[in-house]
Structure formats: structure tokens, C-alpha cells
Coordinates of C-alpha atoms in Angstrom, one line a residue:
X1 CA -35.1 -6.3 44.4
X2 CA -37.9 -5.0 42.0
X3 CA -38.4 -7.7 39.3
X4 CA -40.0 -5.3 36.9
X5 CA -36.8 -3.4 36.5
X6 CA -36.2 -6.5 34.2
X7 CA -38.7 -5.3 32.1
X8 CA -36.2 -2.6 31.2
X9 CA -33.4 -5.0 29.8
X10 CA -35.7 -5.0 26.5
X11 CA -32.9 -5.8 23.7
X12 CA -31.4 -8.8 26.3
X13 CA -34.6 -9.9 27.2
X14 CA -35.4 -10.3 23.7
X15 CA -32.2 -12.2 22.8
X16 CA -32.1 -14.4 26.0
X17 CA -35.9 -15.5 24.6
X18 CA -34.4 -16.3 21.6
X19 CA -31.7 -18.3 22.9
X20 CA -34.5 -20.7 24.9
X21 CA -36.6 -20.8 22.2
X22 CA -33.4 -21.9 19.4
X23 CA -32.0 -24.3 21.8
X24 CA -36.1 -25.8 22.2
X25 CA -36.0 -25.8 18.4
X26 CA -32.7 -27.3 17.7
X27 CA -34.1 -30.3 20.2
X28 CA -37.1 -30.9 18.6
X29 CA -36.1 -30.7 14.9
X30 CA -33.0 -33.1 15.4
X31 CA -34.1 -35.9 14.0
X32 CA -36.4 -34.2 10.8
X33 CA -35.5 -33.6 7.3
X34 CA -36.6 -29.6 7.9
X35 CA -34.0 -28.5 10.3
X36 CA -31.4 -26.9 8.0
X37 CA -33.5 -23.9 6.8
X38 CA -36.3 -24.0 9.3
X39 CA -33.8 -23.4 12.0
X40 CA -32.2 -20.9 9.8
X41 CA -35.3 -18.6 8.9
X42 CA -36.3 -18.7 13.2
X43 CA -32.8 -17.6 14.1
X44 CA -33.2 -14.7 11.4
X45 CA -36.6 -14.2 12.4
X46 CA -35.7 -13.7 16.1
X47 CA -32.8 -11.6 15.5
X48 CA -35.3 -9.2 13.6
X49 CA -37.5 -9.3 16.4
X50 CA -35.1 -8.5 18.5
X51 CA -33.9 -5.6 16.6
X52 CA -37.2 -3.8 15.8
X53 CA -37.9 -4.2 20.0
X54 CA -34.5 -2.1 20.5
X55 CA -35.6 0.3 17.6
X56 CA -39.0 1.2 18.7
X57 CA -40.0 -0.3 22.3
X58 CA -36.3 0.5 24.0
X59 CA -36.0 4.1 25.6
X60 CA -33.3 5.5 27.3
X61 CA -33.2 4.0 30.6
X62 CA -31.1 3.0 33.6
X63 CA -31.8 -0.5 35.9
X64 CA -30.6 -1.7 39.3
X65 CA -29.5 0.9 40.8
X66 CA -27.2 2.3 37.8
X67 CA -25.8 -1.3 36.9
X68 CA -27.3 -1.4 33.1
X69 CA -27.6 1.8 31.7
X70 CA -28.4 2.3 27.9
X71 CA -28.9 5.5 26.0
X72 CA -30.4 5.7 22.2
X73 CA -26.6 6.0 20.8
X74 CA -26.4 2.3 22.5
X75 CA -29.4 1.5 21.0
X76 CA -28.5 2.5 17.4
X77 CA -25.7 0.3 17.7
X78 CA -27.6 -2.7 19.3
X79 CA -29.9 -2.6 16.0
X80 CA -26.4 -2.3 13.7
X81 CA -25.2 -5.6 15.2
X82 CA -28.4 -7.4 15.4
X83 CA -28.5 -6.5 11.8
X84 CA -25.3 -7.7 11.0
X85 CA -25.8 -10.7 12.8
X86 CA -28.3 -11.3 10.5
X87 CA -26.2 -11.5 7.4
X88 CA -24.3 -13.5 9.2
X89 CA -26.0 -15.9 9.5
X90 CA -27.5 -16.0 6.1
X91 CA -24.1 -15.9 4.5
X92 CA -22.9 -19.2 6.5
X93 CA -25.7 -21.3 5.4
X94 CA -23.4 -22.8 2.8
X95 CA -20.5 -23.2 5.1
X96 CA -23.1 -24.7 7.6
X97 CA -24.7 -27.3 5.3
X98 CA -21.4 -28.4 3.7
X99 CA -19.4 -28.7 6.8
X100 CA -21.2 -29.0 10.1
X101 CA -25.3 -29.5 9.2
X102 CA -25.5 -31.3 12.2
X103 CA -24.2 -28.5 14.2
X104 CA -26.3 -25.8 13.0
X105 CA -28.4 -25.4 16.2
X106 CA -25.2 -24.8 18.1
X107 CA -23.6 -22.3 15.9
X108 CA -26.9 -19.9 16.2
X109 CA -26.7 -20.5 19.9
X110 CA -23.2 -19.9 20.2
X111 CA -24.3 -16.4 17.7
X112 CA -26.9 -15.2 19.7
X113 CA -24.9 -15.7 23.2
X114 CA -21.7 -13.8 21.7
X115 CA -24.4 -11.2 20.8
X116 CA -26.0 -11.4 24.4
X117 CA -22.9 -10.6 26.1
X118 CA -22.0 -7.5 23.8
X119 CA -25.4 -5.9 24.5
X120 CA -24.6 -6.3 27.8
X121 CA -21.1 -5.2 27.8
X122 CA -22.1 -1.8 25.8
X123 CA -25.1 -0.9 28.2
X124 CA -23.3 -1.4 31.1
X125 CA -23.0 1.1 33.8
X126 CA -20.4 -1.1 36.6
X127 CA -17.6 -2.4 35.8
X128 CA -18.6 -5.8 36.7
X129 CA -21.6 -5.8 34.3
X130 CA -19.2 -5.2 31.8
X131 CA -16.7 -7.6 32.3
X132 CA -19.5 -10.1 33.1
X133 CA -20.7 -9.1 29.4
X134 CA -17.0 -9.0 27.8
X135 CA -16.5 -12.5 29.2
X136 CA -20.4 -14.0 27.6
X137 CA -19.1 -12.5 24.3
X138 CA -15.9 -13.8 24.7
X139 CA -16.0 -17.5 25.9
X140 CA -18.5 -18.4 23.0
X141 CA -16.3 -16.8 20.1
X142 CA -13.8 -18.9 21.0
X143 CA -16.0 -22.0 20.2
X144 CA -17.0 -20.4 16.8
X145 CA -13.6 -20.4 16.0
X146 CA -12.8 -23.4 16.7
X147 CA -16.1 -24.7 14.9
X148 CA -13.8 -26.5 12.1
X149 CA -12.2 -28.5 14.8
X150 CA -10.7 -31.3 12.2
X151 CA -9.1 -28.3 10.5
X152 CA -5.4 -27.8 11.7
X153 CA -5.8 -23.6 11.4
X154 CA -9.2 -23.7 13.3
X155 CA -8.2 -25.1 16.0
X156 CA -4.7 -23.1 16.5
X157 CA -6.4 -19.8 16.0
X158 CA -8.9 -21.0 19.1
X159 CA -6.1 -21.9 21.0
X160 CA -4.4 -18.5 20.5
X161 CA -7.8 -16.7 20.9
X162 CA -8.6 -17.9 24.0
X163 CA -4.8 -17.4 25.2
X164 CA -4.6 -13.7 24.5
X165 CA -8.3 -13.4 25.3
X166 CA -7.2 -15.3 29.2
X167 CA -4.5 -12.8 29.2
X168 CA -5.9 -9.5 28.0
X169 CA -8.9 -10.1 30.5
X170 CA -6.3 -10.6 33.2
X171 CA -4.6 -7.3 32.4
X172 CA -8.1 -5.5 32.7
X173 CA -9.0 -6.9 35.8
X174 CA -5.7 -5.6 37.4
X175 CA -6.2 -2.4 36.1
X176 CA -10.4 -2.2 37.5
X177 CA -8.2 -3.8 40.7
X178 CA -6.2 -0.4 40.8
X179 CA -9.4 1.8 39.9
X180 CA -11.3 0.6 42.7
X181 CA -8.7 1.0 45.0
X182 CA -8.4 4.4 44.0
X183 CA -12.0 5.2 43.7
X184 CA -13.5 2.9 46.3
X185 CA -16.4 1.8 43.8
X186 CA -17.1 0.4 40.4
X187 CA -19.9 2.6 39.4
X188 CA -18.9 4.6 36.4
X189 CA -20.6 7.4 37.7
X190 CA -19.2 7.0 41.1
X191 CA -15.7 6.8 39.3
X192 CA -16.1 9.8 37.3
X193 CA -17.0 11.8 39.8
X194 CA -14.1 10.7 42.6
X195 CA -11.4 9.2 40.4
X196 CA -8.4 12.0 40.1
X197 CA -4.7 11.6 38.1
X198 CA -2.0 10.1 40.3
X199 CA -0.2 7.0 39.6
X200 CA -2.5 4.3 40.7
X201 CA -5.0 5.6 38.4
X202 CA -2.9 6.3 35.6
X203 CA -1.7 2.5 35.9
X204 CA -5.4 1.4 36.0
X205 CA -6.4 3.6 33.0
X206 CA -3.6 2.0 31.2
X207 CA -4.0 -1.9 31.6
X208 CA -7.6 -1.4 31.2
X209 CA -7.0 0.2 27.7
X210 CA -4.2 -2.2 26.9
X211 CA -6.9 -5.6 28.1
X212 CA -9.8 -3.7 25.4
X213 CA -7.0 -3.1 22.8
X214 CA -7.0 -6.7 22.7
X215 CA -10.7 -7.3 22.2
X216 CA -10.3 -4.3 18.8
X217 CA -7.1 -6.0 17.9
X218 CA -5.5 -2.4 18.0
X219 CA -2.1 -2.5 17.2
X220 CA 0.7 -3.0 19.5
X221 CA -2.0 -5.7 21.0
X222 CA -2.7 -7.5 17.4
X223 CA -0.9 -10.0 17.2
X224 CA -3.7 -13.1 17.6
X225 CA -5.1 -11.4 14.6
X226 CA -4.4 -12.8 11.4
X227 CA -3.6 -16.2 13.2
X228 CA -7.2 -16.2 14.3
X229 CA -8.7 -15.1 11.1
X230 CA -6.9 -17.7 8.7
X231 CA -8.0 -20.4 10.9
X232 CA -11.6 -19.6 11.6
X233 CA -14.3 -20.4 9.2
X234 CA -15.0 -17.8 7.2
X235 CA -18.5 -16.4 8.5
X236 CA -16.9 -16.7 12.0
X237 CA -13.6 -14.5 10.5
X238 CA -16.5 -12.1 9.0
X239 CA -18.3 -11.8 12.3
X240 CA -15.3 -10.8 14.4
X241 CA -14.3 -8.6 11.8
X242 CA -16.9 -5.8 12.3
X243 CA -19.9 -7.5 15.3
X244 CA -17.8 -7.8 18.1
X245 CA -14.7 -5.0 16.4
X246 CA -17.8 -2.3 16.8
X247 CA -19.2 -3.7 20.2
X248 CA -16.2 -3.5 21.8
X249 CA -14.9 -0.1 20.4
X250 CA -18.1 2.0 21.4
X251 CA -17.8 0.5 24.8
X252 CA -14.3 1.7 25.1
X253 CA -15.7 4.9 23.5
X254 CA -18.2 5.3 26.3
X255 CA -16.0 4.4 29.3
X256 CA -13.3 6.7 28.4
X257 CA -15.5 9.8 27.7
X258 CA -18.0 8.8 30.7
X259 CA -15.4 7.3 33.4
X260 CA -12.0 8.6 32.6
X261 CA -12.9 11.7 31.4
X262 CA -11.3 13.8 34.2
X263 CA -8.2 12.1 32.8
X264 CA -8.5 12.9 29.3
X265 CA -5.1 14.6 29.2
X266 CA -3.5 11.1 29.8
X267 CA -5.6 8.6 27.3
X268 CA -6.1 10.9 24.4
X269 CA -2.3 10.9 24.1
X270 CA -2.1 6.9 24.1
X271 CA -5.1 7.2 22.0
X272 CA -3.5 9.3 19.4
X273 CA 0.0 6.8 19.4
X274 CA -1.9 3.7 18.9
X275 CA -4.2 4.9 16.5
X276 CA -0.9 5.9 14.2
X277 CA 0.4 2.8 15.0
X278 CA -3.0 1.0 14.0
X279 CA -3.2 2.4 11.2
X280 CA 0.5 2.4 9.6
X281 CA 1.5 -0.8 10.8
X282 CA -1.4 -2.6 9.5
X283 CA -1.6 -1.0 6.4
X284 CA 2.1 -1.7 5.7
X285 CA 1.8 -5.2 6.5
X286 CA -1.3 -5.6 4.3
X287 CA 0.6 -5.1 1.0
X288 CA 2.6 -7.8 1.8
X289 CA 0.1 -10.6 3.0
X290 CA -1.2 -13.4 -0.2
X291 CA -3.5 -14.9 1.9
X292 CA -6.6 -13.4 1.5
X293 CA -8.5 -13.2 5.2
X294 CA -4.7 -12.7 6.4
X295 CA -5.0 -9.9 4.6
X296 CA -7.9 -8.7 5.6
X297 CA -7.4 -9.1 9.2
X298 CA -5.0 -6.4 9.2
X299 CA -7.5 -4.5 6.6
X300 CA -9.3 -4.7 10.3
X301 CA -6.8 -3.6 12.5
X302 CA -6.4 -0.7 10.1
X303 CA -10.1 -0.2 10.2
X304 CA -10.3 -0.4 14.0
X305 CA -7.8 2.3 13.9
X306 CA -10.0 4.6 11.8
X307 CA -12.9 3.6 14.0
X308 CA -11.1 4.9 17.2
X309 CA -10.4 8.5 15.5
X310 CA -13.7 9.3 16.4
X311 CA -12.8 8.9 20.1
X312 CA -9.9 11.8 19.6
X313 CA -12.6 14.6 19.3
X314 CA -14.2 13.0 23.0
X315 CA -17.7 14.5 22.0
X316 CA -21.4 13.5 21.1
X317 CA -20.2 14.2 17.3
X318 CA -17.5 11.6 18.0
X319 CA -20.3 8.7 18.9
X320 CA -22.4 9.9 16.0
X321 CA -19.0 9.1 13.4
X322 CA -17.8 6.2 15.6
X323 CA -21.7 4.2 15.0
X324 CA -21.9 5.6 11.0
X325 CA -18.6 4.2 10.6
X326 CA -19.3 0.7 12.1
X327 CA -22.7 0.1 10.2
X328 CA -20.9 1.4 6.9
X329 CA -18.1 -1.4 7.9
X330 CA -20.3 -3.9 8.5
X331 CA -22.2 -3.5 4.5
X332 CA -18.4 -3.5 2.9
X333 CA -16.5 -6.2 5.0
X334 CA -19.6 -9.0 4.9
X335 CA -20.0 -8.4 1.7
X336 CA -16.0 -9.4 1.0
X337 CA -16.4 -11.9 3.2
X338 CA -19.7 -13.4 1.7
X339 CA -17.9 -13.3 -1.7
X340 CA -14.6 -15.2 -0.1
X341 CA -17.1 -17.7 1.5
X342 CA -19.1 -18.5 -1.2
X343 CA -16.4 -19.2 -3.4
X344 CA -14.6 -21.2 -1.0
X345 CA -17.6 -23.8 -0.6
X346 CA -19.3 -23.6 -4.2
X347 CA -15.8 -23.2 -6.6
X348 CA -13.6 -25.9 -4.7
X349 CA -15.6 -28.8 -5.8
X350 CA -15.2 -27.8 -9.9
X351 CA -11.7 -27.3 -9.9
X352 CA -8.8 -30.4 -10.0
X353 CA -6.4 -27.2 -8.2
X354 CA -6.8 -28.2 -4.3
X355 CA -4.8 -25.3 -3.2
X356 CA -6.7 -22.8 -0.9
X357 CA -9.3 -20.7 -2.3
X358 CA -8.5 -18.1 0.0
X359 CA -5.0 -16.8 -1.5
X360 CA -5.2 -13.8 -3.7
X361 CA -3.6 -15.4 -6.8
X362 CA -6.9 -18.0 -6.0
X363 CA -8.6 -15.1 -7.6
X364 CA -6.7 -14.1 -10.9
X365 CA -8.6 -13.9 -13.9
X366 CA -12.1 -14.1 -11.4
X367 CA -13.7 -11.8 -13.9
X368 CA -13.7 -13.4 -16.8
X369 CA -15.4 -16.4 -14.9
X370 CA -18.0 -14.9 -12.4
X371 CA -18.0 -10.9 -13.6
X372 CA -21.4 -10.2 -11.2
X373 CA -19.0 -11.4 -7.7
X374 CA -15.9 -9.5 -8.9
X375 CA -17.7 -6.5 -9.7
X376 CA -20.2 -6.7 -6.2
X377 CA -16.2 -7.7 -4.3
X378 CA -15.0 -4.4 -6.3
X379 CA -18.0 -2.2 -4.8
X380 CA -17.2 -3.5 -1.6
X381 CA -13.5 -2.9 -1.8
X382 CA -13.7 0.5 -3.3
X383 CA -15.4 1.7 -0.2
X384 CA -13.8 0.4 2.7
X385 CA -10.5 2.0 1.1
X386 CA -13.1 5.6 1.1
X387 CA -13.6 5.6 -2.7
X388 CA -16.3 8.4 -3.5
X389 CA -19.3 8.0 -4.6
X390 CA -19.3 4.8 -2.0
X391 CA -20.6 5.2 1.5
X392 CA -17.1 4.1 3.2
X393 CA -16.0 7.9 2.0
X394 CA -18.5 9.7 4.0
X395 CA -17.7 7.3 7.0
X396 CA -13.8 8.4 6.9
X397 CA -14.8 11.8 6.6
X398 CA -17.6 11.9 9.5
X399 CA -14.9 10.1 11.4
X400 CA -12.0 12.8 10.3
X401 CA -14.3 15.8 11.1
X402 CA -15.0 14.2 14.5
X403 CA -11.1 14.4 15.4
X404 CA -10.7 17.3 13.7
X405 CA -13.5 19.4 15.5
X406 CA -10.9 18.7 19.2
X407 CA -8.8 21.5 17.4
X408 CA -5.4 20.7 19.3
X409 CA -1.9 20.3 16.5
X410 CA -1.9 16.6 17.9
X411 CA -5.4 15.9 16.5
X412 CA -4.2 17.6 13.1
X413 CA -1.3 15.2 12.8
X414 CA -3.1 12.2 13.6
X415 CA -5.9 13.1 10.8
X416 CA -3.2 14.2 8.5
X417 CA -1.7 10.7 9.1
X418 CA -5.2 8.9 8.8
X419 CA -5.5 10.6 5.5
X420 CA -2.1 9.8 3.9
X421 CA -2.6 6.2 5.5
X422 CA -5.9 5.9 2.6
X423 CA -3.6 6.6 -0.3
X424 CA -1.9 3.6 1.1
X425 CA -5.2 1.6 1.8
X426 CA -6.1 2.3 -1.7
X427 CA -3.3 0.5 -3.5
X428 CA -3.6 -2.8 -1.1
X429 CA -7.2 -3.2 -2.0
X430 CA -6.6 -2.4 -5.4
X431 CA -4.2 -5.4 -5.4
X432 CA -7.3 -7.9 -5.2
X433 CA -9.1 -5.5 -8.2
X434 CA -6.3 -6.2 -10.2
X435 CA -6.0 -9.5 -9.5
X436 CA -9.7 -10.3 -10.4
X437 CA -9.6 -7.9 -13.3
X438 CA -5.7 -7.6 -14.8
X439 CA -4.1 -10.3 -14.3
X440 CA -4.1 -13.4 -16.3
X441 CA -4.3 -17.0 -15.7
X442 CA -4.9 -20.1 -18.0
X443 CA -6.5 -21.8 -14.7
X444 CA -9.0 -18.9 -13.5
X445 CA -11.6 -20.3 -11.1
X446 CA -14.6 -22.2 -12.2
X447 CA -17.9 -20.4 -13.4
X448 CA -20.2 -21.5 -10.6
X449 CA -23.8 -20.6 -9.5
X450 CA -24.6 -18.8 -6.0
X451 CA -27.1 -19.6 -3.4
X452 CA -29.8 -18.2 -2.9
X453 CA -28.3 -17.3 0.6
X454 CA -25.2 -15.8 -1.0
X455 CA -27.2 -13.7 -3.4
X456 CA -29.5 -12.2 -0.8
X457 CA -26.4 -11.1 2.0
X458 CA -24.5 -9.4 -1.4
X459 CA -27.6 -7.8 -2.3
X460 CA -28.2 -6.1 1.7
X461 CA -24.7 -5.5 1.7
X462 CA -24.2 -3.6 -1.7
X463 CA -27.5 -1.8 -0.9
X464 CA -25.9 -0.7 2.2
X465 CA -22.5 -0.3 0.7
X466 CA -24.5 2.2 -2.4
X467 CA -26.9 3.9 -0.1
X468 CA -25.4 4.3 3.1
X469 CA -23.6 7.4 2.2
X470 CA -26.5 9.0 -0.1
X471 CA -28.8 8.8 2.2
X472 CA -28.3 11.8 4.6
X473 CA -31.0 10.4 7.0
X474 CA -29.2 7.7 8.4
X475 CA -26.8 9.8 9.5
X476 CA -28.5 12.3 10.9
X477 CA -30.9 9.6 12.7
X478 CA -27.6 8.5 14.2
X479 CA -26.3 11.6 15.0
X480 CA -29.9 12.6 16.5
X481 CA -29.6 9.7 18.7
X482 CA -25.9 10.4 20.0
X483 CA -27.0 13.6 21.7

């Protein structure tokens, strides 16, 4: 083996460093009064490092014989998690001091590996790399989940996590059985270029898509969802949201273009059914939902339905929407979820009401008490439902010109669908804009002051959330880099 290939794993390398030098730091800090923050700023400080190395030191490049592969589309989207990572961890600082300060060095571990194992899933070019990497990203999620173990919800959505996550990996490994049988190898190349349409294949193509539809919580394999989301804590609910929601979707983006693509009569079909049923089941059930990250975890599965149009138009333009979409996701969803978290940790202990903070009626009247949060949760809101001037528009229309451009009636229905499925997205969200701005209460919640932390992850993510779309450069940097 030639050790210097290693050399070539330059986003990895960087995180697995960061992992040894976290867990060293949580050690040696234990016992001193500076670990909260100091711990804090190194795990934001590594993540940055670790995204500026994929930006500008990581090239397209291939290692061990074809088993990692990475392109500058993977790359993109390596620097769009990392990022988002980031805000991650700066919104849970309040959740982490109030609740578990003396797990803090375990959480960022438990971040980074998550992150560590989607890097390694998305550049992977063998099937066992991948599950290898869907498994790292996997096993430690379910530990975030479960972070609030003295909370009853935290610890049931674990349990069903790891359940359908046991189960859905199960499925995919009996499909990858079936491939390799047919194909004789687990290269992707290899596969492309040997696997034909005949039953066995056909089977394998569809418990592998049916084990990944778990992971992007595509509908009709949802149903761990909301459970899950209710119960974790809310930086945790935020982070599988749109990190692992965008890892895992331009993975299955990649494998079925790359590996299955001599089959691409037979998945774009079951692509186009769930994708309707993604995003019409979800949004239906969304109008009916009163707890707030209920409701937006099928605001997610409806998202993740949008985010795998792009796959319908199977080209580089397809990528290009699939990775503007996720980093446009990413600004709008943390910055709901940073508003959700901070007033679940700063508003609870000024009110004598000690029903959740996390129901929508929670959240009547939340203008006339803290106007900057409902107005930054409004801006957030207003573009994941594709409200113009807001960058969530051009992402929905990137992604609708990407299944458009395939040309087949099919692809026109399912867009048509897509689009009449916004109207319907639009009056959901504007449930929780009337709620903070129509209705009334005598009890609204509390005027309270945010964190520092708080203030700076609304202020990346309404940046993003403003500019994002304005900014023709970022797409066109993203689109450059699909080719």
C-alpha cells in the first residue's frame, strides 16, 4: 500500500485531526473553569479549518485504487456542511450550558464523527466505503439524539432512530448483496460498466433506494421522522434536518447517475412516485401538526422531496441545483431552528406557563414581545416556502429547471406537482407568521434577551437567507464546480 495516497483524503484528514485534538482538549480542560467556550471556539475553529483545506488545498482526485473518489461538486458540498456544522454548534451553546455543560466535549466529538462519516460516504467510490461511511454518520447520530437521556421523547426517538436506521441498513446491504452477485464487484465503475436490467438487478436497485430513502426520510420510508425530531434536542433536530438530509441526498444523487445509470429507465420512474409522494404527503400532514419541530420535520420530508427533483433531470445541471438547494436550506431551516432553540432555553425560565415552548400556539402574540426574532423566523419562513425576493425562490426554481430541462411529459407533471405543492407550502408556514403576528393572547411569551451565540447563527443565517439568491456568483461557482 502507498501511504501517501493518504495525503489525498485532505477534508477527512483534516476532521479525523480535529477529532484527536477535541477529544485531547476535552481531557485536559475537565476540571477548569474555561472549558465551556474555550472548547467551543476550538471546535469552530477546526471545522473552519477544515473547510478552507477542502475549498482551496482539495482537488479532484481518486485514492486506493478507486475506493475514495471526490470531485469539486463533492467538494462544494463538503464546505456547505462543514459550514453548517458550524452554526450548529454555535446555536447549541445555550442548550449545552443549560443542560449537559459537562458533556460538551462529547457532543462536538459525537458532531465532528457524524460529519467524518458523511465526507466519507459522499466521496466514496465502493460500495463498502460507503456503507462503512453511512454507518460512522449513523451510529453517532443516534447518540445525539438521545443526548437528553432524562427526557422521555429523547430517548424514544433514539430508540426508533436506531431501529429503522438497523433496519434500513439491512435492506441496503441485501440489495449491494444482489448487485454484486450480478456484477461480480463493488466498484462503482466496475458496476456501471457490467451491471445490465434483469430482475436481480432491478431488486438490488430497489432495496438500495428504499435503505437511502430512509437516511432522507423520503416518504413512504418517513415514518421515524417526526418521532425523532420531537424528541431530540433541538440543535440535534436542526442538524439532521439539512447536514446529514443533504449528505445523504447527493450521495444517492451520485450513485444513481454514476452506478445505475444504464438503468435509468427503472429508478427515474420510482424517483418521480416518491418524490409526489414526498412532497404531498408531507405537506398535507404539516397543516395539521401543533407541535412545532413536528411540524417541521415533515416541512423536511417535503424539502427532501424538492431536493431530489434535481435528480429527475440526471445531469451536471441537476448536481449544480441539488447543492444550491441544500446550502440555501441550511441558512432558512438553522435559522428556525436557532429561533425555536433559543426560546426554548432563555423564555422558559420567565414564564409561570410550563407547557412546551415548542407548540405553535407557544408562539401567539411573539411579536409584540420579541419583534427582531419573529421578524428574522418570518425571513426564514418566507423562503423555505420560495417567497421572492428570498433565496429559497431561486433554489426551487434552479431545482424545477433542472427537472424540467429531462423534457419527457412525466418530468412536466412532477414539476407541475412540485409547483402547486408551494401554494400549499405557503399557507402551512404562514400558519406560524400568523401566529407570531395575528393572533392574540393575554399570556404571549416573555420579552427576553438573546445570546450572544443566538444573535451571531441568526445573523449568518439571514445573511445567507438575503444574499444567497442575489448573489449570482454562488451559483455559478457551484454550478462551475458540477461540471
Amino acid at each position: 500500500m502507498n501511504y501517501s495516497e493518504f495525503l489525498k483524503l485532505i477534508p477527512e484528514a483534516f476532521l479525523a485531526l480535529s477529532l484527536i485534538i477535541v477529544f485531547v482538549a476535552d481531557f485536559c480542560l475537565a476540571k477548569t473553569k474555561v472549558k465551556g467556550y474555550t472548547m467551543q471556539y476550538l471546535t469552530i475553529g477546526l471545522l473552519a479549518v477544515t473547510a478552507a483545506a477542502t475549498l482551496f488545498w482539495s482537488c479532484p482526485t481518486s485514492a486506493f485504487g478507486g475506493l475514495y473518489v471526490t470531485s469539486a461538486a463533492v467538494n462544494v458540498m463538503k464546505v456547505i456542511l462543514a459550514a453548517g456544522t458550524i452554526i450548529v454548534v454555535i446555536m447549541a451553546q445555550p442548550w449545552i450550558q443549560k443542560d449537559a455543560p459537562r458533556l460538551e466535549g462529547e457532543f462536538y466529538m459525537l458532531t465532528i464523527s457524524t460529519l467524518l462519516g458523511m465526507f466519507f460516504m459522499m466521496s466514496s467510490g465502493h460500495f463498502l466505503l460507503f456503507f462503512l461511511g453511512l454507518e460512522t454518520a449513523s451510529v453517532p447520530l443516534a447518540c445525539m439524539v438521545a443526548f437528553d437521556k432524562w427526557k422521555q421523547n429523547s430517548a424514544e426517538g433514539a430508540a426508533k432512530y436506531i431501529l429503522v436506521a438497523t433496519f434500513s441498513s439491512g435492506v441496503m446491504l441485501f440489495g449491494i448483496s444482489f448487485i454484486y452477485a450480478a456484477t461480480g464487484t463493488l466498484y462503482f465503475d466496475d458496476v456501471a460498466a457490467t451491471i445490465t436490467a434483469k430482475p436481480l438487478t432491478i431488486m438490488g436497485l430497489a432495496f438500495f433506494f428504499s435503505g437511502l430513502g430512509f437516511k432522507i426520510s423520503l416518504v413512504p420510508f418517513h415514518f421515524w421522522t417526526a418521532d425523532t425530531y420531537q424528541g431530540a434536542p433541538t440543535p440535534v433536530t436542526g442538524y439532521l434536518s439539512v447536514i446529514s438530509k443533504g449528505a445523504a441526498a447527493l450521495t444517492l444523487c451520485i450513485i444513481l447517475m454514476k452506478v445505475f445509470a444504464p438503468m435509468v429507465a427503472y429508478w427515474e420512474y420510482m424517483l418521480y412516485i416518491v418524490i409526489v409522494l414526498s412532497i404531498t404527503v408531507a405537506n398535507l400532514f404539516a397543516i395539521r401538526q401543533s407541535e412545532l419541530k413536528r411540524f417541521m420535520a415533515f416541512s423536511s420530508i417535503s424539502q427532501a422531496g424538492y431536493i431530489m427533483l434535481a435528480v429527475v433531470g440526471n445531469s451536471q445541471m441537476g448536481i449544480a441545483a441539488l447543492t444550491y438547494y441544500v446550502l440555501v436550506y441550511v441558512a432558512a431551516n438553522l435559522a428556525v431552528f436557532t429561533v425555536i432553540n433559543v426560546v426554548e432555553h432563555q423564555a422558559q425560565p420567565l414564564t409561570s406557563d410550563h407547557s412546551p415552548l415548542t407548540s405553535i400556539s407557544a408562539y401567539n402574540g411573539f411579536y409584540q414581545t420579541n419583534p427582531k426574532l419573529s421578524f428574522l423566523m418570518t425571513l426564514a419562513l418566507f423562503s423555505l416556502a420560495g417567497i421572492p425576493p428570498f433565496a429559497g425562490m431561486f433554489s426551487k426554481f434552479f431545482v424545477f429547471m433542472a427537472a424540467a430541462e429531462q423534457g419527457s411529459v412525466a418530468a412536466y407533471f412532477v414539476v407541475f406537482i412540485a409547483l402547486v405543492n408551494t401554494v400549499i407550502s405557503l399557507y402551512y408556514y404562514l400558519l406560524i407568521v400568523k401566529a407570531m403576528y395575528i393572533t392574540k393572547t393575554d399570556t404571549p411569551l416573555p420579552t427576553f434577551q438573546s445570546d450572544c451565540n443566538t444573535k451571531t447563527a441568526l445573523a449568518i443565517c439571514t445573511a445567507g437567507v438575503a444574499l444567497f439568491g442575489i448573489c449570482s456568483c454562488i451559483y455559478e461557482w457551484i454550478a462551475a464546480a458540477g461540471m
